[in-house]
PDB file of C-alpha atoms in Angstrom:
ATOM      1  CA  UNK X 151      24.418  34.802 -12.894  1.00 42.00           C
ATOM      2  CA  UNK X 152      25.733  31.209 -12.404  1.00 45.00           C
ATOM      3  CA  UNK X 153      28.721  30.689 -14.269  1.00 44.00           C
ATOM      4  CA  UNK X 154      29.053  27.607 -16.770  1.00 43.00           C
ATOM      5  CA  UNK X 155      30.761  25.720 -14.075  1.00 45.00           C
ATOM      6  CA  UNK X 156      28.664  26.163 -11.500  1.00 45.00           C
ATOM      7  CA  UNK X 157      25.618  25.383 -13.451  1.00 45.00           C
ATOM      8  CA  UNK X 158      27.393  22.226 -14.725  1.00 47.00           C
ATOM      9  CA  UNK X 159      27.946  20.799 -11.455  1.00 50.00           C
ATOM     10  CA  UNK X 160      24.326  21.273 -10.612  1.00 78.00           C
ATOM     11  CA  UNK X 161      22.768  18.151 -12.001  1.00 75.00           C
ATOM     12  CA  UNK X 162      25.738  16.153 -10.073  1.00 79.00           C
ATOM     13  CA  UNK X 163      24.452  17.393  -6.699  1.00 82.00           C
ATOM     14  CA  UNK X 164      21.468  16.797  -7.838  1.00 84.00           C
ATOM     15  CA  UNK X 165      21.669  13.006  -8.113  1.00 85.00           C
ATOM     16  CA  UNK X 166      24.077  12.707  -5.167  1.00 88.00           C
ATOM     17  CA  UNK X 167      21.584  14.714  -3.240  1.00 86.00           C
ATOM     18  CA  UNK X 168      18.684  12.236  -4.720  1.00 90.00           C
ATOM     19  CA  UNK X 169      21.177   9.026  -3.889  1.00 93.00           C
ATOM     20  CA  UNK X 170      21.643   9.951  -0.025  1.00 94.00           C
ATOM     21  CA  UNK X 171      17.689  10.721   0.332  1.00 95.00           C
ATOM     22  CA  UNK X 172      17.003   6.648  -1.347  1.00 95.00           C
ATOM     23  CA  UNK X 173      19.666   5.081   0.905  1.00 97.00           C
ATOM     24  CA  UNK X 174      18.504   6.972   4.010  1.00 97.00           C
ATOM     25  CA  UNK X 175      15.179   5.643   3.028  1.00 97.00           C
ATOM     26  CA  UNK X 176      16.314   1.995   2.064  1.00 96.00           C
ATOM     27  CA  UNK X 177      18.069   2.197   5.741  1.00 97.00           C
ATOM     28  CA  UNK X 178      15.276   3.691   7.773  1.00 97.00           C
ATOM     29  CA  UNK X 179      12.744   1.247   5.936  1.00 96.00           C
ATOM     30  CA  UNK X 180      14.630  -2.117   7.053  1.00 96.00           C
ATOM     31  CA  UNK X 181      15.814  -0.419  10.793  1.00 96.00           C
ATOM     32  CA  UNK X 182      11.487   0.334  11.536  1.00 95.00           C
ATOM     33  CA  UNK X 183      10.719  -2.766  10.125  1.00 94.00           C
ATOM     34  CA  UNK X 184      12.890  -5.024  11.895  1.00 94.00           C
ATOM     35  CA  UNK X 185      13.356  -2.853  15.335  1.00 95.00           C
ATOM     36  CA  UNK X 186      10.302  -0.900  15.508  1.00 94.00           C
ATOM     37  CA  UNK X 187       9.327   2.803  15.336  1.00 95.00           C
ATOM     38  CA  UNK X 188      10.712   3.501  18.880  1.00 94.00           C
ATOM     39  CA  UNK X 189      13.702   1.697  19.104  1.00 95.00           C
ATOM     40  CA  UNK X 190      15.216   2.997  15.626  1.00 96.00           C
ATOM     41  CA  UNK X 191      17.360   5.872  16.060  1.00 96.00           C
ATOM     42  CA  UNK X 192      18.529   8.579  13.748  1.00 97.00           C
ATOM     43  CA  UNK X 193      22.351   7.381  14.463  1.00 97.00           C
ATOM     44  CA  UNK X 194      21.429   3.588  13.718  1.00 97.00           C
ATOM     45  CA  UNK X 195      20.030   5.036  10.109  1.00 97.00           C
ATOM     46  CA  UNK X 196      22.744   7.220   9.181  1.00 97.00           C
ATOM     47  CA  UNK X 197      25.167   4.644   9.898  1.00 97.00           C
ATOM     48  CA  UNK X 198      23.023   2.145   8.170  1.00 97.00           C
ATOM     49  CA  UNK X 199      22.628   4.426   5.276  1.00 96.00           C
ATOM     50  CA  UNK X 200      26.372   5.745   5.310  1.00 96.00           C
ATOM     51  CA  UNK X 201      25.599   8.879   5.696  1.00 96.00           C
ATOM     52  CA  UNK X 202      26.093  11.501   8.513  1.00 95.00           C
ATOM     53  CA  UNK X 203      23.529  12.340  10.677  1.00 95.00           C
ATOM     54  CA  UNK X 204      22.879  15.617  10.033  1.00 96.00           C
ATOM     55  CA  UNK X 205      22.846  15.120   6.566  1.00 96.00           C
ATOM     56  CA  UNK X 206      19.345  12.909   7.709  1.00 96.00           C
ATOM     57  CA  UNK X 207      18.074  15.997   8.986  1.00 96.00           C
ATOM     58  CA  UNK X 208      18.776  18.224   6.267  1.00 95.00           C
ATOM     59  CA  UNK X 209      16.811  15.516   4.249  1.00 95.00           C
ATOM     60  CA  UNK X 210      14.101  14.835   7.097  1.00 95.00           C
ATOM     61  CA  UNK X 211      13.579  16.940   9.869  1.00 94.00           C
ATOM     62  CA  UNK X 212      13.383  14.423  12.282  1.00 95.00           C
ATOM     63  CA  UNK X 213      12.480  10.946  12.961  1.00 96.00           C
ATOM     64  CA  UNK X 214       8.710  11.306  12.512  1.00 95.00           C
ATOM     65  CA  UNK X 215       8.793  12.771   9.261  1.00 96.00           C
ATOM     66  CA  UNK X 216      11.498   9.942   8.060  1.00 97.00           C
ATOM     67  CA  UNK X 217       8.820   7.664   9.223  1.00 96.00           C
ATOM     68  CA  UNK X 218       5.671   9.070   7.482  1.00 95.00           C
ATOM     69  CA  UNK X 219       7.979   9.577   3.799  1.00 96.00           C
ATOM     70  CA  UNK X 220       8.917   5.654   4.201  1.00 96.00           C
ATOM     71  CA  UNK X 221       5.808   4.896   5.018  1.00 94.00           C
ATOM     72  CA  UNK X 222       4.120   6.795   2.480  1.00 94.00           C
ATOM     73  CA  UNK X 223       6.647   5.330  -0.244  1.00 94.00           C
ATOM     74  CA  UNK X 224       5.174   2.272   0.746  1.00 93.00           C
ATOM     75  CA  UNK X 225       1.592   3.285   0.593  1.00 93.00           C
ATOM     76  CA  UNK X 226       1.923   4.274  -2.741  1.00 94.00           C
ATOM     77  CA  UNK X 227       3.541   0.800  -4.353  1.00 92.00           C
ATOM     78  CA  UNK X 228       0.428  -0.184  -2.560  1.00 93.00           C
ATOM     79  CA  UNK X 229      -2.334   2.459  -4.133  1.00 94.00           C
ATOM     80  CA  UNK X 230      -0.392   2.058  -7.520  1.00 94.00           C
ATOM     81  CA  UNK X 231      -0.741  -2.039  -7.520  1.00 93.00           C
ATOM     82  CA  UNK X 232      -4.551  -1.694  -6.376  1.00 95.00           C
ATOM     83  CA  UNK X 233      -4.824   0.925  -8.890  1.00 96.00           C
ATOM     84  CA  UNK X 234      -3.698  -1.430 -11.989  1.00 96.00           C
ATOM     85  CA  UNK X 235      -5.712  -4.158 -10.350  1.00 96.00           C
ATOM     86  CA  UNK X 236      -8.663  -2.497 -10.345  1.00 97.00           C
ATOM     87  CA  UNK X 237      -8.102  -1.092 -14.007  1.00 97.00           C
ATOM     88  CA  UNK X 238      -7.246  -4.254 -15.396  1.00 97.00           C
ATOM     89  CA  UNK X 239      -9.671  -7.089 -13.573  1.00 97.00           C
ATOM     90  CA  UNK X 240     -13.118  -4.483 -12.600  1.00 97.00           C
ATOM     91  CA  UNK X 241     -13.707  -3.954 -16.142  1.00 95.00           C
ATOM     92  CA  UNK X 242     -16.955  -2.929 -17.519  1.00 91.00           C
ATOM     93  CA  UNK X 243     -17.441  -5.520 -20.433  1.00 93.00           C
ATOM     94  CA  UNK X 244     -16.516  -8.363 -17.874  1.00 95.00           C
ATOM     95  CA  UNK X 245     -19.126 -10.229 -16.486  1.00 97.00           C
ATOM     96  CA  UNK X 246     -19.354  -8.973 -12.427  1.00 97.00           C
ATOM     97  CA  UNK X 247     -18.819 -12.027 -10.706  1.00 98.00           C
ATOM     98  CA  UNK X 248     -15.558 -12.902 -13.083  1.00 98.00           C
ATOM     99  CA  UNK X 249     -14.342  -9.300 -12.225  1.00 98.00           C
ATOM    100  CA  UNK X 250     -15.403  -8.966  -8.708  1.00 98.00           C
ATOM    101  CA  UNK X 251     -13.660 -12.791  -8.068  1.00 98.00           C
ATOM    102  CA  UNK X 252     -10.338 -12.004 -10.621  1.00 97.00           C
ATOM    103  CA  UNK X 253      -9.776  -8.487  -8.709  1.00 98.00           C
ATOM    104  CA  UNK X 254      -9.952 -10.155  -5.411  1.00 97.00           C
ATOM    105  CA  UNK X 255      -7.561 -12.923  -6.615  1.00 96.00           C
ATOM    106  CA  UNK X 256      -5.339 -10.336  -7.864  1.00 95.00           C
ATOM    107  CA  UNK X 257      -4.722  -8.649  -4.664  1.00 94.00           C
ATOM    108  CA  UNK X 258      -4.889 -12.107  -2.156  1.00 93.00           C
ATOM    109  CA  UNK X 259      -2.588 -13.956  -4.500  1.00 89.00           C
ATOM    110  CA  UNK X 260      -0.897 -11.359  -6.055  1.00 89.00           C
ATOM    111  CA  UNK X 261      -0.206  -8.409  -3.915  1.00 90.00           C
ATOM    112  CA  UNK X 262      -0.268  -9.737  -0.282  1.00 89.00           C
ATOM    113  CA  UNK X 263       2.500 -12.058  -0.581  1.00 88.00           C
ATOM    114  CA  UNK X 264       4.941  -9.280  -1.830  1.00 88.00           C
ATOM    115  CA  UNK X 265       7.590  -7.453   0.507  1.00 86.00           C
ATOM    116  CA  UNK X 266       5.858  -4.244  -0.759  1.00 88.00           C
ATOM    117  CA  UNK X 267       2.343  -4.855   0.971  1.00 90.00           C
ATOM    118  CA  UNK X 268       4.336  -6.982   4.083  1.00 90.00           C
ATOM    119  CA  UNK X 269       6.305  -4.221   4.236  1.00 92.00           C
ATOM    120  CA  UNK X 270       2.988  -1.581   4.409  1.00 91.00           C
ATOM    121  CA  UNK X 271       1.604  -3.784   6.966  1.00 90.00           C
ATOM    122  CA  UNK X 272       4.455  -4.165   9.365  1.00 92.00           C
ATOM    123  CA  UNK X 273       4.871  -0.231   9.038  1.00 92.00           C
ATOM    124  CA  UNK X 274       0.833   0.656   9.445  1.00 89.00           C
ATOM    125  CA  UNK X 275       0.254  -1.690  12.770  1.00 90.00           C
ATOM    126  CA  UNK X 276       3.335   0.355  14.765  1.00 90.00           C
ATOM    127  CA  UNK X 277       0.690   3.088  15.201  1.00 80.00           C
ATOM    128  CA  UNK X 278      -0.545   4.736  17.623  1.00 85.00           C
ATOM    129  CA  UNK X 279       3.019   5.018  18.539  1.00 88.00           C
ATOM    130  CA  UNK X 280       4.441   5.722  15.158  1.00 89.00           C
ATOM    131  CA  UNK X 281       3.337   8.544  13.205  1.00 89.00           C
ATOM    132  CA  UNK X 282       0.300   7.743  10.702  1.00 88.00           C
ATOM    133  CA  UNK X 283      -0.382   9.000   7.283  1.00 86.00           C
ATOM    134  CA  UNK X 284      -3.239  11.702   6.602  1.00 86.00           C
ATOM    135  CA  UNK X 285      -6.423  10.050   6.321  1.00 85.00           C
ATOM    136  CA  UNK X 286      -7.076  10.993   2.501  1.00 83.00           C
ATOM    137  CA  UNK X 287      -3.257   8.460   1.789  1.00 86.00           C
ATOM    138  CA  UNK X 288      -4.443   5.610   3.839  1.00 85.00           C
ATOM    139  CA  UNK X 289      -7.590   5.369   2.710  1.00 90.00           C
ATOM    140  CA  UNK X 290      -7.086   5.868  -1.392  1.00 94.00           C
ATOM    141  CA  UNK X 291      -7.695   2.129  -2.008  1.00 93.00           C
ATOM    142  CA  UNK X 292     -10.763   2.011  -0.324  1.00 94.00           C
ATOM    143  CA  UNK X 293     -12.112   5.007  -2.591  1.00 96.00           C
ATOM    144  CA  UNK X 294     -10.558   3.778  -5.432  1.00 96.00           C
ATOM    145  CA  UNK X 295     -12.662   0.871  -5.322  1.00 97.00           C
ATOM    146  CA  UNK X 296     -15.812   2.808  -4.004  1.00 97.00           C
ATOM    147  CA  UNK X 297     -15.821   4.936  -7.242  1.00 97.00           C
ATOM    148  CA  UNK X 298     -15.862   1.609  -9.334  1.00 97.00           C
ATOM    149  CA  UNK X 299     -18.499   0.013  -7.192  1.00 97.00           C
ATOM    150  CA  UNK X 300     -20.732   2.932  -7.811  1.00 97.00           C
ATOM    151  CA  UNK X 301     -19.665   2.910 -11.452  1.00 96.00           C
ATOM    152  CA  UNK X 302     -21.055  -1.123 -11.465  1.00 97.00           C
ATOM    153  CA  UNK X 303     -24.407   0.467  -9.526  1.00 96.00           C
ATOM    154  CA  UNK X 304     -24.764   3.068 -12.513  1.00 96.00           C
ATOM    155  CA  UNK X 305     -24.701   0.814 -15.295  1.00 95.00           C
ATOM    156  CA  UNK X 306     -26.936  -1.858 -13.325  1.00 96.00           C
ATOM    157  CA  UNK X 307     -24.462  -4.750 -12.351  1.00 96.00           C
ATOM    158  CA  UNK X 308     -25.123  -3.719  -8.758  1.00 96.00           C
ATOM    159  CA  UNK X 309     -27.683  -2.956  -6.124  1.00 96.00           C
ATOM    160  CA  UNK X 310     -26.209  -0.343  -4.437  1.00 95.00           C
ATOM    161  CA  UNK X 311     -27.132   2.439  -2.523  1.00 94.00           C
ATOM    162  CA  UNK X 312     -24.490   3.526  -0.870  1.00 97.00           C
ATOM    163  CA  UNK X 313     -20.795   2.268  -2.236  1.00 96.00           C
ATOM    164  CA  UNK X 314     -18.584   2.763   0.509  1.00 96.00           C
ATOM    165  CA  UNK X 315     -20.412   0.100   2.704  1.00 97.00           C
ATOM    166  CA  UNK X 316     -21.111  -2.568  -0.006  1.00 97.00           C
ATOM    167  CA  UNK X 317     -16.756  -1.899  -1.195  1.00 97.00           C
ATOM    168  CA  UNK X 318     -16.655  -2.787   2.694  1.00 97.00           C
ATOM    169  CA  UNK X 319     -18.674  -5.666   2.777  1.00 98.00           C
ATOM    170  CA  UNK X 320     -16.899  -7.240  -0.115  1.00 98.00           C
ATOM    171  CA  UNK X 321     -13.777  -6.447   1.845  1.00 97.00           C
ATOM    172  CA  UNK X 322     -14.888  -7.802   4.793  1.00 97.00           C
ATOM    173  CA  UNK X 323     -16.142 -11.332   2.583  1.00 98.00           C
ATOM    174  CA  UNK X 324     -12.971 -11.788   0.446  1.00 97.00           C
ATOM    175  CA  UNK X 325      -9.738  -9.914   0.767  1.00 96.00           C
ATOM    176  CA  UNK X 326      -9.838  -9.381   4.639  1.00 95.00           C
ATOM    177  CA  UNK X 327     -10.902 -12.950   5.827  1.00 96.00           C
ATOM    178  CA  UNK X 328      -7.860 -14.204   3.676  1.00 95.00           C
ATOM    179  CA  UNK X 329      -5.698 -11.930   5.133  1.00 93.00           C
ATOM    180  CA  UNK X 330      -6.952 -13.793   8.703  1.00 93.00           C
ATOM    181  CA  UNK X 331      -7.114 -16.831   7.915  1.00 94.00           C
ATOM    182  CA  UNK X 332      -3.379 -16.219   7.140  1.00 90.00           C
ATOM    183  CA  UNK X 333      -2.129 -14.050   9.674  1.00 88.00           C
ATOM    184  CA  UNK X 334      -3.406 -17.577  11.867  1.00 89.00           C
ATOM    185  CA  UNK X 335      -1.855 -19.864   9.129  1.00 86.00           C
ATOM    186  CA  UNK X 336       0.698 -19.388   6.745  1.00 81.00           C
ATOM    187  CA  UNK X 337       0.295 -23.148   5.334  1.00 86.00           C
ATOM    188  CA  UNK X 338      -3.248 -22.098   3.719  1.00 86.00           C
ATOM    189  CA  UNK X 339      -2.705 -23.185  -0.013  1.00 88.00           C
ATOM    190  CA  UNK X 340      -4.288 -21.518  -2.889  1.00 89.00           C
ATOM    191  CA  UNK X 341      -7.073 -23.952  -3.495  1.00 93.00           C
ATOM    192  CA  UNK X 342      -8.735 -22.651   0.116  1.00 94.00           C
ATOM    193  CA  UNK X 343      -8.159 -19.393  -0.633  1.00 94.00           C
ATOM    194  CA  UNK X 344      -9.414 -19.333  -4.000  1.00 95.00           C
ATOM    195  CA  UNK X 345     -12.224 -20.859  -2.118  1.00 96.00           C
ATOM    196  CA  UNK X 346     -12.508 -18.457   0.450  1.00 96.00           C
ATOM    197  CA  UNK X 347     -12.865 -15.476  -2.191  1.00 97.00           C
ATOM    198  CA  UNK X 348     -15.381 -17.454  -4.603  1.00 98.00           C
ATOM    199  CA  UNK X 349     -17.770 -17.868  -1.237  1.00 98.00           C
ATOM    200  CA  UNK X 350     -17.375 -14.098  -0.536  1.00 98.00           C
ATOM    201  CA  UNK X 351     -17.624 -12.860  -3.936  1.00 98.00           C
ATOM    202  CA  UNK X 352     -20.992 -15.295  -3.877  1.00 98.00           C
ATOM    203  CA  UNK X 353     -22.323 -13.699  -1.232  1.00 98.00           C
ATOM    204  CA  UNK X 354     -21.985 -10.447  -2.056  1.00 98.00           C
ATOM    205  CA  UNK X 355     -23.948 -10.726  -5.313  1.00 98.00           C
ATOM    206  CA  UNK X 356     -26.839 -12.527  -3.286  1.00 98.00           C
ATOM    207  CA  UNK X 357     -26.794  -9.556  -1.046  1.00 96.00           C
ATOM    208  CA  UNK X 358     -26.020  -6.684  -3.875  1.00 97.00           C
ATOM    209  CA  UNK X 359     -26.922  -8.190  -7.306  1.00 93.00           C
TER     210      UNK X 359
END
C-alpha cells in the first residue's frame, strides 16, 4: 500500500513526466522540420529539448516512433480544424454552392496559411524516408468529408454515386489547385484565389448537381 507520501508525490511526476514528453516533442518537431528526418539525431533533440537522451527513449523508443507521435500531433490539429470546418460551413440548411464555396474558403484561407498545416506538410513530404502514419490517420479528412458528401447525395443536393471520387474531384477543383498555384507563387492574393475556388466549386455542381 502506497503511503500518503508516496501517493502525494505522484501527480508531481506526473506533470514533470508530461513536461519532458511536450518539450521533447516541441524539440524534435522544429529539428525534422528544419534538418530533415535523416539528419536529426536523438542527441541534437535531447539537447534541444534539455533533456537526457535516454530519458527520449524511455519516452520514445527510438527515432521513428518520435517521428510518427510528432507527426501524428500534427495530423490531428489538422483532422480537428477540417473537422470544425466541415461542421460549421457543410451545413444542411445552407444552400450547397454557399457551403461547398465557404468550406473550401475556410481551409485555403484559413487553414493553409497556419504553421499547423505548414508544419503537416513539411513533415508528410519527408516520406518514403521518414516513417508515415497508418493509412486510416492520414486519410481521416478525406472520409470526413466523404461521409458529408454522401449525406448532401441523401437528401438530394448532390448527384452522387459514389462519394469518395466526387470529395476527390472537388479536391482536385478547389483546395488542391490553390495549394499549386501557391507552392509556384506565394504572391497569389485572395481575390485569385477566391476565384480559383468559386470556378471549382462551379464546376463541380455542373458535373454533380
Amino acid at each position: 500500500m502506497a503511503t500518503p507520501r508516496a501517493t502525494a508525490r505522484t501527480p508531481g511526476r506526473r506533470l514533470q513526466a508530461e513536461a519532458k514528453q511536450a518539450a521533447i516533442l516541441d524539440a524534435a518537431e522544429a529539428l525534422f522540420v528544419s534538418d530533415g528526418y535523416e539528419l536529426t539525431s536523438v542527441d541534437a533533440i535531447s539537447a534541444r529539448a534539455g533533456v537526457s537522451k535516454r530519458t527520449v527513449y524511455d519516452h520514445f523508443g527510438d527515432k521513428q516512433t518520435l517521428f510518427r507521435a510528432v507527426l501524428g500531433r500534427a495530423n490531428d490539429a489538422v483532422v480537428a480544424t477540417v473537422r470544425k470546418a466541415i461542421d460549421e460551413e457543410l451545413t444542411e440548411d445552407r444552400d450547397i454552392r454557399d457551403a461547398l464555396l465557404g468550406f473550401a474558403r475556410r481551409v485555403t484561407t484559413g487553414m493553409f496559411p497556419t504553421s499547423d498545416y505548414a508544419t503537416f506538410r513539411r513533415l508528410g513530404s519527408q516520406a518514403p524516408v521518414a516513417p508515415r502514419l497508418p493509412e486510416a490517420a492520414r486519410d481521416q479528412p478525406e472520409r470526413m468529408m466523404e461521409e458529408r458528401f454522401a449525406k448532401f447525395a441523401a437528401d438530394g443536393k448532390l448527384r452522387v454515386s459514389d462519394p469518395r471520387r466526387a470529395m476527390q474531384h472537388f479536391v482536385a477543383l478547389t483546395m488542391r489547385l490553390v495549394l499549386d498555384v501557391t507552392d509556384e507563387d506565394q504572391t497569389v492574393g485572395k481575390a485569385e484565389i477566391l476565384g480559383i475556388l468559386t470556378d471549382g466549386v462551379d464546376v463541380f455542381l455542373r458535373a454533380y448537381r
